[in-house]
Structures are given as structure tokens and as C-alpha cells.
XYZ file of C-alpha atoms in Angstrom:
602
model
C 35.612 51.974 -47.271
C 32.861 52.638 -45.169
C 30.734 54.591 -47.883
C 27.234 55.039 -45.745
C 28.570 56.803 -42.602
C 31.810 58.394 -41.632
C 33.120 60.725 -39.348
C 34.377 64.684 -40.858
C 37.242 64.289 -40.730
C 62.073 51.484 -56.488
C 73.795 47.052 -64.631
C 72.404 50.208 -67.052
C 73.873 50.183 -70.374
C 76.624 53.211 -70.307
C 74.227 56.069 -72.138
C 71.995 55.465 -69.500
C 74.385 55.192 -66.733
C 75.508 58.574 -67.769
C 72.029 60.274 -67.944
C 71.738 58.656 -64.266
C 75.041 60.397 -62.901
C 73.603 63.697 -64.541
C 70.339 63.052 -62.399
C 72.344 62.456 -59.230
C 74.296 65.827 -60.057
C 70.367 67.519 -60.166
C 70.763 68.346 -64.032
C 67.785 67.852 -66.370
C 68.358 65.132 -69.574
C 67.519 66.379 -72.463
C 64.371 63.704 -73.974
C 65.438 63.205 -77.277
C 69.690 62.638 -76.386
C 68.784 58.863 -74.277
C 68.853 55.740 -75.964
C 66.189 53.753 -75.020
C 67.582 49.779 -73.810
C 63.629 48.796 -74.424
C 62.465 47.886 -77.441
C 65.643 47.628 -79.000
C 65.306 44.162 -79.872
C 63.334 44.019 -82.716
C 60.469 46.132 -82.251
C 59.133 47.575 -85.595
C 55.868 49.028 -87.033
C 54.568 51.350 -84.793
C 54.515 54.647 -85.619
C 55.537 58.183 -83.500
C 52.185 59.743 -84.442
C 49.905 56.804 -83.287
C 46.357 56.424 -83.748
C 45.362 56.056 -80.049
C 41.316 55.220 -80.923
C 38.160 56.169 -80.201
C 38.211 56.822 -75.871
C 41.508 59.095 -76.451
C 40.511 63.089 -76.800
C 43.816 65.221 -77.714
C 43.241 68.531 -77.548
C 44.970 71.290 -79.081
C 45.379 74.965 -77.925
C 43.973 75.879 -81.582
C 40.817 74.039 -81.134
C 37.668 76.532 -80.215
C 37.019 76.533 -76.594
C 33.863 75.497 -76.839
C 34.763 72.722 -78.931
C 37.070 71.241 -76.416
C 34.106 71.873 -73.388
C 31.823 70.055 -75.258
C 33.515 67.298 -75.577
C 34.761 67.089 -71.605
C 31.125 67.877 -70.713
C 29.881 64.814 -72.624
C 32.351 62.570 -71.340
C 32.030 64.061 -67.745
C 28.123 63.389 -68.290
C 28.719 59.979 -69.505
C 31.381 59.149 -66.494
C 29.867 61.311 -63.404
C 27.414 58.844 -61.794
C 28.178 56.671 -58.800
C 25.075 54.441 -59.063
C 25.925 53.802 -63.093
C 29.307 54.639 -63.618
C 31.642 53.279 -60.939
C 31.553 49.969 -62.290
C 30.567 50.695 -65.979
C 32.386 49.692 -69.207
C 33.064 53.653 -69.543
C 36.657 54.403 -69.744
C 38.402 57.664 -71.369
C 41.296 59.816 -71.474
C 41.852 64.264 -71.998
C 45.306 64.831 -73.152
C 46.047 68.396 -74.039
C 49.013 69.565 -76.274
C 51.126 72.161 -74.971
C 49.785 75.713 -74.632
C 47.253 77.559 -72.806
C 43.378 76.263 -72.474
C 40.535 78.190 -70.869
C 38.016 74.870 -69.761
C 36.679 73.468 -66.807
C 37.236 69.398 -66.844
C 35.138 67.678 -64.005
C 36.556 64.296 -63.858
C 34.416 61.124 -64.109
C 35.131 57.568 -62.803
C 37.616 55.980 -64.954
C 38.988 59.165 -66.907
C 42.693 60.177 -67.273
C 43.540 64.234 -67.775
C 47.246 64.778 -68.575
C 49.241 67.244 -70.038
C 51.263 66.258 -73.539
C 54.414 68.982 -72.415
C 57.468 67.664 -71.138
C 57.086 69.480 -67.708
C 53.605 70.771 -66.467
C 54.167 74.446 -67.049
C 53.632 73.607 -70.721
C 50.281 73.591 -70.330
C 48.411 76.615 -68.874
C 45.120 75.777 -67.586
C 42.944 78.909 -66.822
C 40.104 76.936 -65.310
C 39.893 74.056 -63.484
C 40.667 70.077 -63.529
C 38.468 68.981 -60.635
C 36.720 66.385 -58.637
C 33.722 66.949 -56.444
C 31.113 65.067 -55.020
C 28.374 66.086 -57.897
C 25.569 62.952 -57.280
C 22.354 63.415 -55.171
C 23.233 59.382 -54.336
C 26.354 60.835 -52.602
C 24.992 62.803 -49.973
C 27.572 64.884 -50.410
C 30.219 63.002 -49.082
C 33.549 61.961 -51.624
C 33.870 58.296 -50.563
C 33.512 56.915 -53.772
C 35.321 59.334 -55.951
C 37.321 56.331 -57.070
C 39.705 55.580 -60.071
C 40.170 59.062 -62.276
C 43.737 61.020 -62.291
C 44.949 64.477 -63.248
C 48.527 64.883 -64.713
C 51.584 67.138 -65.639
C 49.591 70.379 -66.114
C 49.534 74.097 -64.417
C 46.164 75.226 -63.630
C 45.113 78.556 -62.495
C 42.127 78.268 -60.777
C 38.971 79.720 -61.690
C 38.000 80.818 -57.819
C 41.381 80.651 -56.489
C 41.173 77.332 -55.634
C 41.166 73.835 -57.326
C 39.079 71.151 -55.770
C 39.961 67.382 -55.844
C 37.531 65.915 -53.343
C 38.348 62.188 -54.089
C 38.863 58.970 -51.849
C 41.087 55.803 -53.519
C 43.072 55.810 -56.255
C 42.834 59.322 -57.600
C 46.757 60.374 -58.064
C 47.311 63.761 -58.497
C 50.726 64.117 -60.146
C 53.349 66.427 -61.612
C 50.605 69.352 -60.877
C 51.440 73.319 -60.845
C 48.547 74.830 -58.944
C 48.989 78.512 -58.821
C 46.663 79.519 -55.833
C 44.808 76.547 -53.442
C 44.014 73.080 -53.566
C 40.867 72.356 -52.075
C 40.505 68.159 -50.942
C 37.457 68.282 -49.382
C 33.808 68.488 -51.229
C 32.133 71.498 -51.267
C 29.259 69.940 -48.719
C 32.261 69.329 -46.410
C 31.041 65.895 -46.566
C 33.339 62.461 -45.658
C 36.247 62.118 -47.867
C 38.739 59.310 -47.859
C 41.872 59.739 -50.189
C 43.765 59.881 -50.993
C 47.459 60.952 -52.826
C 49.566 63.992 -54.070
C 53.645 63.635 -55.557
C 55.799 66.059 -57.187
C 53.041 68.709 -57.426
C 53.729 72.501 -56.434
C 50.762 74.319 -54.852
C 51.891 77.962 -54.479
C 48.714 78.630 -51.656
C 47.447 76.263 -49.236
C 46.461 72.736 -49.241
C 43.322 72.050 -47.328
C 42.295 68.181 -46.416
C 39.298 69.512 -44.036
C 37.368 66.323 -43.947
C 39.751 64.455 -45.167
C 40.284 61.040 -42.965
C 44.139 60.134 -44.547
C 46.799 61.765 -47.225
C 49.528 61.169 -48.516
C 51.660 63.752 -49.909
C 54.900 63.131 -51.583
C 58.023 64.991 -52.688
C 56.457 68.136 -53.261
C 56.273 71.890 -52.399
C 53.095 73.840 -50.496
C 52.138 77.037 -49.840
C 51.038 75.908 -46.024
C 48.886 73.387 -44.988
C 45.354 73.261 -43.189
C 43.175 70.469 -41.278
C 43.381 66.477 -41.182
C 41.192 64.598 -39.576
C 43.298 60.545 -38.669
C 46.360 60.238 -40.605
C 47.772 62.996 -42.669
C 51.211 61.872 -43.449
C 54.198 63.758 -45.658
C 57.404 62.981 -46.987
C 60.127 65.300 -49.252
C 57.327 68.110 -49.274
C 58.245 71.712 -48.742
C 55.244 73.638 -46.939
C 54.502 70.683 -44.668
C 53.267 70.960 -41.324
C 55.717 69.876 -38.331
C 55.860 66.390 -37.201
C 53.060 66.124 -34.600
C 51.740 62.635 -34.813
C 48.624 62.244 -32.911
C 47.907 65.811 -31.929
C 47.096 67.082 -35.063
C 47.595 63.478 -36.775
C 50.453 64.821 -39.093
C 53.644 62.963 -40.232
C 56.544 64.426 -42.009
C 59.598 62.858 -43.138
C 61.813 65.494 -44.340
C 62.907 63.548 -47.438
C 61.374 60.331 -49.016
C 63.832 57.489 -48.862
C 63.338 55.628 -52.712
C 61.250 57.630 -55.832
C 60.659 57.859 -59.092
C 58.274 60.070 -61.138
C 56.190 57.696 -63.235
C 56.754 57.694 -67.206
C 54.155 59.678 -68.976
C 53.540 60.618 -72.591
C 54.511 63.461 -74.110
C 54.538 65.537 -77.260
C 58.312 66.501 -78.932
C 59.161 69.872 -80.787
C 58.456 68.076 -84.169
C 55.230 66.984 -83.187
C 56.080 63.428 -82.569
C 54.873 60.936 -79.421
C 57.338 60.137 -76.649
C 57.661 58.460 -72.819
C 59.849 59.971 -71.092
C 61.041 58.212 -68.252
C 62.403 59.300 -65.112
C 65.112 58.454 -62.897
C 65.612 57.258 -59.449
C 65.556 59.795 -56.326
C 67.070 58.550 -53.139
C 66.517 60.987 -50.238
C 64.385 62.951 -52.425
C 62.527 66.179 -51.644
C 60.510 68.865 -53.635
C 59.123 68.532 -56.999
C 61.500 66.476 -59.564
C 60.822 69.207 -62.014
C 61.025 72.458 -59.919
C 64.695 73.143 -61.238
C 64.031 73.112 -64.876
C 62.512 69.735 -65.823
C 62.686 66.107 -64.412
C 66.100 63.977 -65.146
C 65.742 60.874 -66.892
C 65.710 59.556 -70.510
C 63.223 58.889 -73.417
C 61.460 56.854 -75.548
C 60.077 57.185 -79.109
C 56.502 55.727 -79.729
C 57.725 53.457 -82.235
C 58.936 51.390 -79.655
C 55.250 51.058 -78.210
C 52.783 48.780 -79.258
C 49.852 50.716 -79.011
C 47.606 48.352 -76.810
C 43.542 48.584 -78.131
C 40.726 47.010 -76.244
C 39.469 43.608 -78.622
C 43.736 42.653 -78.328
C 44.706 39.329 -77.719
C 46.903 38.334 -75.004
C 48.637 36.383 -77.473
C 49.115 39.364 -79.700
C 50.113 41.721 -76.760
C 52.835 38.854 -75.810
C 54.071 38.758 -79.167
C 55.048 42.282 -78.425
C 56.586 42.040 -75.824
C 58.412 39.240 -76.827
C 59.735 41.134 -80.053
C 60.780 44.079 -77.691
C 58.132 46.173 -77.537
C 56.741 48.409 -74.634
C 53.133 48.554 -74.088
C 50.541 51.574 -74.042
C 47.398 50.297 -73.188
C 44.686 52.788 -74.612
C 41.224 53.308 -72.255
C 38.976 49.782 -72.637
C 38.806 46.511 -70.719
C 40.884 43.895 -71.954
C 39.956 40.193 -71.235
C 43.595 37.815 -70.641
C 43.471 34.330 -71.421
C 47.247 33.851 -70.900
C 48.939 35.430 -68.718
C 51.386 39.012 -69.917
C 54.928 38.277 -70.018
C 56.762 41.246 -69.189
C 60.652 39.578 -69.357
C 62.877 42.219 -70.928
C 64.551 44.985 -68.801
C 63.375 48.404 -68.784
C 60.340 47.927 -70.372
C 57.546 50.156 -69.650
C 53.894 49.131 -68.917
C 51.891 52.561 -69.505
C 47.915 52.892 -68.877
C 45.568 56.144 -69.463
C 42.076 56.028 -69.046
C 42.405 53.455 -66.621
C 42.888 50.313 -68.978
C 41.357 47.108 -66.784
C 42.916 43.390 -67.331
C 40.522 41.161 -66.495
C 42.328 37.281 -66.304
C 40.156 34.671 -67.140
C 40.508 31.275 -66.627
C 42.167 31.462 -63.371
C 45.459 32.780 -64.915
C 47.250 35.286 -63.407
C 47.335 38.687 -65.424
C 50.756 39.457 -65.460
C 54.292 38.130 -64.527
C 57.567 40.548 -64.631
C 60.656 39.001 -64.618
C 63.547 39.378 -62.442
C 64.816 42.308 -64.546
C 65.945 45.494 -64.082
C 64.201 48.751 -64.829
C 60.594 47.798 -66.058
C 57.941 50.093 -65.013
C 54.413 49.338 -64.792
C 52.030 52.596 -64.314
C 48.368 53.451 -64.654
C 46.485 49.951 -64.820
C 43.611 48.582 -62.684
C 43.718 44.659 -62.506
C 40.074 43.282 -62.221
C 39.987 39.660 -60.816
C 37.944 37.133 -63.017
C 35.437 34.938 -62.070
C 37.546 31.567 -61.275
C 40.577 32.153 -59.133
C 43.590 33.497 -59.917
C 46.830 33.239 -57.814
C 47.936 36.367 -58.400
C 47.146 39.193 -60.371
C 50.259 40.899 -60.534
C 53.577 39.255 -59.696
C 57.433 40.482 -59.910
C 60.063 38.735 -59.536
C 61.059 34.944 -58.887
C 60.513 33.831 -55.084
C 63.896 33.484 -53.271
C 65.519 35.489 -56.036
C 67.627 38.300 -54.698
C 69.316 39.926 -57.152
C 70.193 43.525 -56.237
C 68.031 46.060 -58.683
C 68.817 49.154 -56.706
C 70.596 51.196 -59.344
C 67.295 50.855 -61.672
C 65.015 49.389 -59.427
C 61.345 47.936 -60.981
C 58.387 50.389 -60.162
C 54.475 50.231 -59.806
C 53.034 53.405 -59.700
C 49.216 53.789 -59.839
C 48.752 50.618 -60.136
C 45.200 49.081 -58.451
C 43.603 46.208 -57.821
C 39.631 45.350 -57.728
C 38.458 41.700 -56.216
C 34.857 41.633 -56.810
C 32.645 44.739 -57.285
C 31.912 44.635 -61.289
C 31.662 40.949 -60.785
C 32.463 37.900 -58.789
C 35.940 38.110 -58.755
C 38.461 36.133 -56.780
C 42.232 35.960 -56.437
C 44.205 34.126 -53.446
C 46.580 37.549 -53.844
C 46.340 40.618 -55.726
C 50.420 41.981 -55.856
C 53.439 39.600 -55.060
C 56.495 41.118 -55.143
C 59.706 38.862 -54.993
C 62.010 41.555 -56.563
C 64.588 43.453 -54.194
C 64.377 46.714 -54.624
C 61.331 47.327 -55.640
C 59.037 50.543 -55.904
C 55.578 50.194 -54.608
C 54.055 54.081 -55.314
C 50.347 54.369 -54.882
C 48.451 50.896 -54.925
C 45.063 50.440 -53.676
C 44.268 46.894 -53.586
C 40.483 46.534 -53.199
C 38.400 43.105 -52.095
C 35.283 44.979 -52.680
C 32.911 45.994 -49.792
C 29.787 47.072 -52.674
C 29.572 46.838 -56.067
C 26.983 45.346 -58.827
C 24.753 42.777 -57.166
C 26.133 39.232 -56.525
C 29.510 40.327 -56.950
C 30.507 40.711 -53.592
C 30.215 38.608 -50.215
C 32.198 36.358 -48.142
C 32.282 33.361 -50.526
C 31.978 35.201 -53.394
C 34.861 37.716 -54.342
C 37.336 35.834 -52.273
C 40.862 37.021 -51.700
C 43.606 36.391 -48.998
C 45.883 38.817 -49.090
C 46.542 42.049 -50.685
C 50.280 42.643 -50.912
C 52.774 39.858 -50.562
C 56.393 41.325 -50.505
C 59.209 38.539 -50.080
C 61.991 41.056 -51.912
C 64.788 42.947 -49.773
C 64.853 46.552 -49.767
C 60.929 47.608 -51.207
C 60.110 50.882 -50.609
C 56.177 51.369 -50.759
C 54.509 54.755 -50.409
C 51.321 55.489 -50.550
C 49.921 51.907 -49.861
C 46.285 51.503 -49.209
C 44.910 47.734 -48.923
C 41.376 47.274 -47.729
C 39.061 44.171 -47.272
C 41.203 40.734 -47.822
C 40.144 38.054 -46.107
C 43.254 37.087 -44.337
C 46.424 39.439 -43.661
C 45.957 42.485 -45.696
C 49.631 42.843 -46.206
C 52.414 40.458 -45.203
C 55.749 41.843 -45.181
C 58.759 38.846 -45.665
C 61.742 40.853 -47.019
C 64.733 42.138 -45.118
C 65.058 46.132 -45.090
C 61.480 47.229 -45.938
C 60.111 50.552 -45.459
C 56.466 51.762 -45.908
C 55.773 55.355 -46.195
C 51.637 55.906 -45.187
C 49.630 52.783 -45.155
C 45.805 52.819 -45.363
C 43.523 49.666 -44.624
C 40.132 48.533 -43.493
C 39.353 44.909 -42.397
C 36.758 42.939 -43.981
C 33.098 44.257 -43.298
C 31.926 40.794 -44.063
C 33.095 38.488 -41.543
C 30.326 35.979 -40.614
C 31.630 34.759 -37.065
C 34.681 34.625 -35.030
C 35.402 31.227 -35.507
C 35.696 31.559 -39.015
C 38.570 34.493 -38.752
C 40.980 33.593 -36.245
C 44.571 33.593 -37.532
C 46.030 31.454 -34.828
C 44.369 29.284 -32.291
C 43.402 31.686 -29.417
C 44.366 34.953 -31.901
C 41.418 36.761 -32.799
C 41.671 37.892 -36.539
C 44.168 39.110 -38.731
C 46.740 41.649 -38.901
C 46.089 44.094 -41.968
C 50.014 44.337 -41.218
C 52.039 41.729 -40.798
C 55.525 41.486 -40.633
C 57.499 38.301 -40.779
C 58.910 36.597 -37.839
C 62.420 35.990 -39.625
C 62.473 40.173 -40.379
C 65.479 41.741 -38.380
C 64.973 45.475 -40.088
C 61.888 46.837 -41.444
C 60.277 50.416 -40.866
C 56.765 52.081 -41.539
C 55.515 54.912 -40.810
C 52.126 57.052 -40.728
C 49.912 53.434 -40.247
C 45.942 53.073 -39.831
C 43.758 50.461 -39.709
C 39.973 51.015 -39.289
C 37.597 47.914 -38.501
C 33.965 48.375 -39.324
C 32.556 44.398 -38.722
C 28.663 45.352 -39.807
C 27.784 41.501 -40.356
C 28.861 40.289 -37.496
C 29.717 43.201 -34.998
C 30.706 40.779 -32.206
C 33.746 40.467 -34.291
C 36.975 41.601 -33.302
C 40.819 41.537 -34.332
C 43.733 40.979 -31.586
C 45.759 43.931 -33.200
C 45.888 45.531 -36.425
C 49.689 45.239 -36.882
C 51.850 42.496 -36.302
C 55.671 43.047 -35.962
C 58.565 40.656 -34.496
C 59.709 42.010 -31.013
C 63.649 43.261 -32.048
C 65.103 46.462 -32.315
C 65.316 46.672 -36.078
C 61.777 46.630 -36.427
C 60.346 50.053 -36.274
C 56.719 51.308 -36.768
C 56.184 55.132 -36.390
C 52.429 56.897 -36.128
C 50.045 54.387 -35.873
C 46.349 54.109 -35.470
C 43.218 51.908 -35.389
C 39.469 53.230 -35.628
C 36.458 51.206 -35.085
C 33.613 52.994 -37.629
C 30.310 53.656 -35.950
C 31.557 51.067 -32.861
C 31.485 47.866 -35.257
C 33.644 45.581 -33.768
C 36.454 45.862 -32.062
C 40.809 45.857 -32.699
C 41.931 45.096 -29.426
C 45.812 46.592 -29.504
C 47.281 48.493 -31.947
C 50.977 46.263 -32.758
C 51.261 42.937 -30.848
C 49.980 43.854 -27.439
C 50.756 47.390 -27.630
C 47.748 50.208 -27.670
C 44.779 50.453 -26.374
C 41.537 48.830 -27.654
C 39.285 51.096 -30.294
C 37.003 53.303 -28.647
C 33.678 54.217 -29.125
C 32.293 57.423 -31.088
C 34.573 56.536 -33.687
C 37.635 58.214 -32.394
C 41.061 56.448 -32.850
C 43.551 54.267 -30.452
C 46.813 56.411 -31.518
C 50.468 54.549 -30.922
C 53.024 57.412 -31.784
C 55.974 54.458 -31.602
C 56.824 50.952 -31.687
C 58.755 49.868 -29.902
């Protein structure tokens, strides 16, 4: 993002079969009654009251009060600062037990706050679990409130409100907020997020200065403000579909989703993932009538995953049958993960960050069914990488839509904590396939030497050559090339957030055809007869070379089963230019920072 001037503004065995036809019929699964298919291979050792080390606070409701503020205040102090902290080795999770807490958790860069119940009444925050802009290096504004989450709680705000003032990767998820939810700082400076799913807020949701959201299957009191793209889908309490005056998008249901796994404490005080299952047409909360359906897991089938862990050792899990919960650290790869075993889960808090090295790719899933990959950030090494996250085999179409693979909260950093560079960051090859909240990052500042136009290189973003991937919530910023190219049959995005490289040196040196100017951020193949999108922008902001422009910001083959829906381009304090919005369709970017709106295409 532009962080120095902005404008306000996816065959079960039969046990889990049957738990699936109970979801369909809306009925919650009891955790502890579902088999888990994962793990039961040989998996052995680990234990249902794991040690989860040193960055992982648990919290109890009989702890003093001021025992459990001291310790979020220290790791808040430790975590807060932009300058020193948003690339930092710090990394840290909260997890509180079920029951009722009176605290106030401001939430640093790389920190994880989740609630250990089973559904997020369990725990009864009378406080607040918030994110504001708190750094005189800020100015106030909330564009680099970057990487920290909040999870499966209720709160009960302290003034009536809860803030979350963030910009990228920030998920707010399976929250109860019993009054408002603030998303703007308290300066009303920029802010640049960001992403809400299956989160009740019983007053009203306020984006203010908010550029883009993304809310998904959830229920609001009302709605206020939006400054670009505010786009919603399955949420109760949305505003009408008005897309570009105000900028709002609402799909009445969300086509393909799945609430991610998340950890959880049983009645015997023992560790569990549970696991949820697959919404099609969804809307609303999926644990507003009495707790999300889906099955279980017992910790011992978890290898607890500890920063200092091998690759080799973490593969040896996997290939025994193990899932993986990586704990809060930064874990160096010298071979690449393995993940070939149906429904196994991938599970980060704390924002766990896989660094390949040696040019290997960090991790490969199979063309399985089921596996689920949620909280990591993949941080591209210093020599290239082709990938750093890759499903699937290429040309291999083998329907997954009963249990389809998902990425949730998954992100991806090229360069920023240092000189990193991968040709792409996700390739997915897997039909089927659910793509829920990625931001995939070529970064734009960061430590010195780490970032520049030879120096964190990456082509592309997201490479999708499966049928039928659903992605929502998708924000790719800064690749070199196309941002996102789109190869599968039947594809549908749900909001999609990008900015084009800030760093390109000259024309000549970014042209993506002879006599095309620049790249799409968007492209969809020429061989793709159905694909739809909708709620689209693309911002250009070329500061090194402002002479710069792009043709068009999306690029879609001219047929009738190609649809885009609400789209936009901006050009950010006039730098550059984006000629047409889709092929040569919209007008060019104006000045003053205002946006080239395209309510359909065709």
C-alpha cells in the first residue's frame, strides 16, 4: 500500500459423510462424536495437554486480572511499534480458556488472540480486543496495522464500541460484539483493510475511512460509511447493493465457505481442532444456531510444531500421519513440507513464518481431499523460489467439491524483512479449491536493502489453473508481472484488492505485450468460457517512474460467460496512469485521487 499519503476514505469416509449430511440439514456435530481420517495412520506421541512453549500465553478465568493485563501489556509493548516491530523476530499468541475476563488486549504486529471455547460466547470479554493506530511514526493513519488476528470470543465493549483500525491481513473471525465495531482509527486517519467472517455485531459497523472491506457470512446491526470498495456477501445487516454510489456490494449469500479450524479446550480439559464443514450458498454466522457443524480432532494427532524444527523432522510427521500446529516463531525450510495425506490440517497462531531457503519451495499439498492450511505467513528467502505455496498437480482435475482443500489466512511476504524473491507466491492446481483471505505482498518498504526492483523479485501473486476455486477476500499487491492470473474453468472471486508495483523503472521495461502498456493485476485466461468476480479494485501509484502507465487493470476474454461485477481503478496522488478499467472498457484514472468506477462487464 501506499503508506505516506492516502485519501479518507473450498470421497469422505462414512462417519464423516454423516456429520456432513447433519451440516447440510443446519444441525451442530457434537466435537468429541467425529472420527478424525487425519492422523490415523500412525501418528503417536503427542499429547492432548501439549506444552505449546514459551510465545503461547493461556489464560484462565481464575488467573488475577491484573496478572493476565500484565502480561498483554508487555507483549503489546514489545509488539506495538511500526518502525521496530513490523518486521521483527517478535511473534506471540493470547488464548483464553472459557469464561468471563475483564482486560483490555491491544494487539501488536504478529500476535494471535483467540478464544479456547467451542463457540465464541464461551468467552465473555468485558473490555476490549483492539487495534488502533497507537505510533507517533503513524501519523495517525492504520496503513500498516499488518499481520495480528482476533478469534472466537464475545466482547462487550468497554465504550460501546470495539475498534479494529487495521489494513492487510488482520482477520477478524468467529467474533460476538455486543454493541459497535469501530474500523477506523481514532484520528480518522487512512485505513486500508481489511476482513470480517462469521462474526455477529449486534450495533453498527463503521468503515469511515476505510478505502476496501470485506465482510463475509455474517450478521450486523446496520452499517455506516466506505470510502472505494466496500463489498459483502451472506451478511445480515448489510447495506443494499449500490455499487459505485456509495461503493457497496452485497451478495445475498456467499457461493463456497468454510469456517477455518481453530483450537479449542474440551469439558475434561483436554486440546482439540475442531474443524468445520463446507457451506454452499451460505449466509449468517456458522454458529448463530447453536454452534458450527463439523467434526474434531484430538491433539494427539498434532505434532506440535516449535521454532529450531527441522523440515526433516516436521516431514517425518507428516509422513507418519500427523497434522501440524505450528507454535509463534520463524521457522527456516531447507526441504520443502510435504503435505500428501487427505484431511490434514495445517494450523498457525501467532503468525508462524516459513522462510524457504535454498530456493526450495515451502510447501507442496497434494492432490487430496480435505487438507486445510490456516494462519501461516510464507516469507520468501533470499535465492528464488518457484513457489511458495503450491496445491495440487498441474492439469490434474480431480473433483474435491464434497471436501474441497482450503487456505484461510494464509499470507505471503516477498521482500520487506529481507531480500526475498519468488517467481510466484500461491499456485493452485486443485479444483475446488478455497482461497479465504490471502494477502500476497511483493513488498513496497521494509528493512533497508530488502526491497527494489531487482531485489525482492516476484511475478505473480496467485496462479489458479484448478476448476471451480472460489476465492474471497483476495488482496494481491506489488508483483512484477500479472498480479493474479486466472486459468481454471468456473472461477469466482468474491472482493479483490491490488496495487501495481510502485517501483517500475520505465515503460519499456513493463509492457506485457508489444504495444500493451503494463500488466493486468487481473488476468483471466483466453481459453476461460465461465468465470465471475465481483467487488474488484486496482489502484496504481507509479512514484519511480510516474510516466508509467498500465493499458487496463483487468483483463478478461470477450464471451458471455465471463462476468466481472463492481469494478474500480484509482491512481494515488496522480502517479501514473491505468488507462481502462477491463480490456478497453472504463475510463482512464482521474486526477485528485478519485476512482474510474465500471459497475459491469460486459
Amino acid at each position: 500500500m501506499n503508506r505516506t499519503s492516502r485519501p479518507p476514505g473450498r470421497h469422505r469416509p462414512t462417519a464423516v459423510l454423516a456429520l456432513a449430511l447433519l451440516a447440510a440439514a443446519g444441525l451442530a456435530v457434537p466435537a468429541a462424536a467425529a472420527p478424525s481420517a487425519a492422523g490415523q495412520a500412525g501418528c503417536t506421541g503427542q499429547s492432548d495437554q501439549p506444552d505449546f512453549g514459551p510465545n503461547v500465553h493461556v489464560f484462565d478465568p481464575s488467573m488475577p486480572a491484573a496478572t493476565i493485563q500484565a502480561q498483554l501489556d508487555k507483549d503489546f509493548e514489545a509488539q506495538k511499534d511500526t518502525q521496530s516491530a513490523q518486521f521483527g523476530p517478535g511473534r506471540v499468541a493470547h488464548l483464553f480458556k472459557p469464561g468471563t475476563y475483564g482486560i483490555h488486549d491491544n494487539v501488536g504486529f504478529y500476535t494471535s488472540v483467540a478464544g479456547l471455547g467451542q463457540n465464541p460466547d464461551d468467552i465473555q470479554i468485558n473490555g476490549d480486543i483492539t487495534v488502533d493506530a497507537f505510533n507517533p511514526s503513524d501519523g495517525g493513519s492504520a496503513l500498516q496495522n499488518f499481520w495480528r488476528s482476533a478469534e472466537n470470543m464475545a466482547v462487550t465493549p468497554s465504550s460501546g464500541s470495539d475498534r479494529w483500525a487495521v489494513s492487510q491481513a488482520a482477520p477478524f473471525r468467529r467474533m460476538d460484539i455486543k454493541g459497535g465495531l469501530q474500523l477506523f482509527p481514532a484520528s480518522y486517519g487512512y485505513a486500508s483493510g481489511g476482513y470480517v467472517a462469521d462474526t455477529r455485531v449486534s450495533g453498527q459497523a463503521a468503515s469511515v475511512s476505510q478505502q476496501q472491506w470485506y465482510t463475509r457470512d455474517s450478521a450486523l446491526g446496520s452499517w455506516d460509511g466506505g470510502v472505494w470498495n466496500m463489498v459483502f456477501s451472506g451478511t445480515s445487516g448489510a447495506p443494499a447493493n449500490s455499487f459505485p454510489n456509495p461503493p457497496e456490494t452485497t451478495l445475498a449469500t456467499t457461493p463456497v465457505s468454510r469456517d477455518v479450524p481453530y483450537l479449542y479446550v474440551d469439558s475434561g480439559g483436554n486440546y482439540r481442532v475442531f474443524r468445520p464443514a463446507v457451506r454452499t450458498n451460505a449466509s449468517g454466522p456458522s454458529w448463530a444456531n447453536g454452534g458450527t457443524p463439523g467434526d474434531s480432532v484430538p491433539m494427539s494427532q498434532f505434532r506440535v510444531v516449535k521454532p529450531g524444527d527441522s523440515a526433516a523432522s516436521i516431514n517425518s510427521s507428516l509422513d507418519a500421519g500427523c497434522n501440524l500446529f505450528f507454535t509463534p516463531g520463524i521457522y527456516h525450510l531447507d526441504q520443502t513440507l510435504n503435505v500428501t495425506r487427505p484431511d490434514t490440517t495445517v494450523l498457525g497462531i501467532g503468525y508462524p513464518t516459513l522462510i524457504p531457503d535454498n530456493g526450495v519451495d515451502a510447501m507442496h499439498v497434494s492432490d487430496v481431499d480435505g487438507v486445510r492450511v490456516k494462519g501461516l505467513l510464507f516469507d520468501a528467502g533470499t535465492q528464488n523460489s518457484q513457489a511458495l505455496l503450491t496445491v495440487g498437480e498441474s492439469g490434474k482435475h480431480t473433483s474435491h467439491a464434497a471436501n474441497p482443500v482450503s487456505l484461510q489466512d494464509v499470507f505471503f511476504r516477498v521482500g520487506g524483512d529481507q531480500a526475498g524473491k519468488a517467481t510466484n507466491s500461491l499456485v493452485v492446481n486443485s479444483d475446488d479449491t478455497i482461497v479465504d483471505h490471502v494477502w500476497a505482498w511483493r513488498a513496497d518498504h521494509g528493512n533497508s536493502g530488502t526491497v527494489g526492483w531487482t531485489t525482492n523479485t516476484a511475478d505473480t501473486g496467485l496462479l489458479v489453473n484448478g476448476d471451480n476455486v472460489t476465492a474471497t477476500g483476495l488482496f494481491v499487491e506489488h508483483y512484477q508481472k500479472f498480479q493474479v492470473v486466472w486459468n481454471g474453468q468456473n472461477g469466482k472471486t468474491v472482493f479483490f484488492q491490488n496495487e501495481m508495483p510502485y517501483d517500475v523503472p520505465d515503460q519499456g521495461s513493463w509492457n506485457s505485450a508489444p504495444g500493451t502498456a503494463g500488466y493486468a493485476a487481473y488476468k483471466v485466461g483466453a481459453g476461460v468460457t465461465t468465470h465471475e468476480a465481483w467487488g474488484l479494485g486496482s489502484y496504481c501509484f507509479f512514484d519511480t517512474n510516474p510516466a508509467v502507465s498500465s493499458y487496463h487493470a483487468f483483463e478478461v476474454p470477450q464471451n458471455g460467460g465471463v462476468k466481472l461485477h463492481s469494478l474500480l481503478t484509482v491512481s494515488l496522488n496522480h502517479r501514473g496512469s491505468i488507462t481502462h478499467v477491463v480490456n478497453d472498457a472504463g475510463a482512464v484514472t482521474p486526477d485528485g485521487t478519485k476512482p474510474s468506477n465500471l459497475p459491469n462487464y460486459p
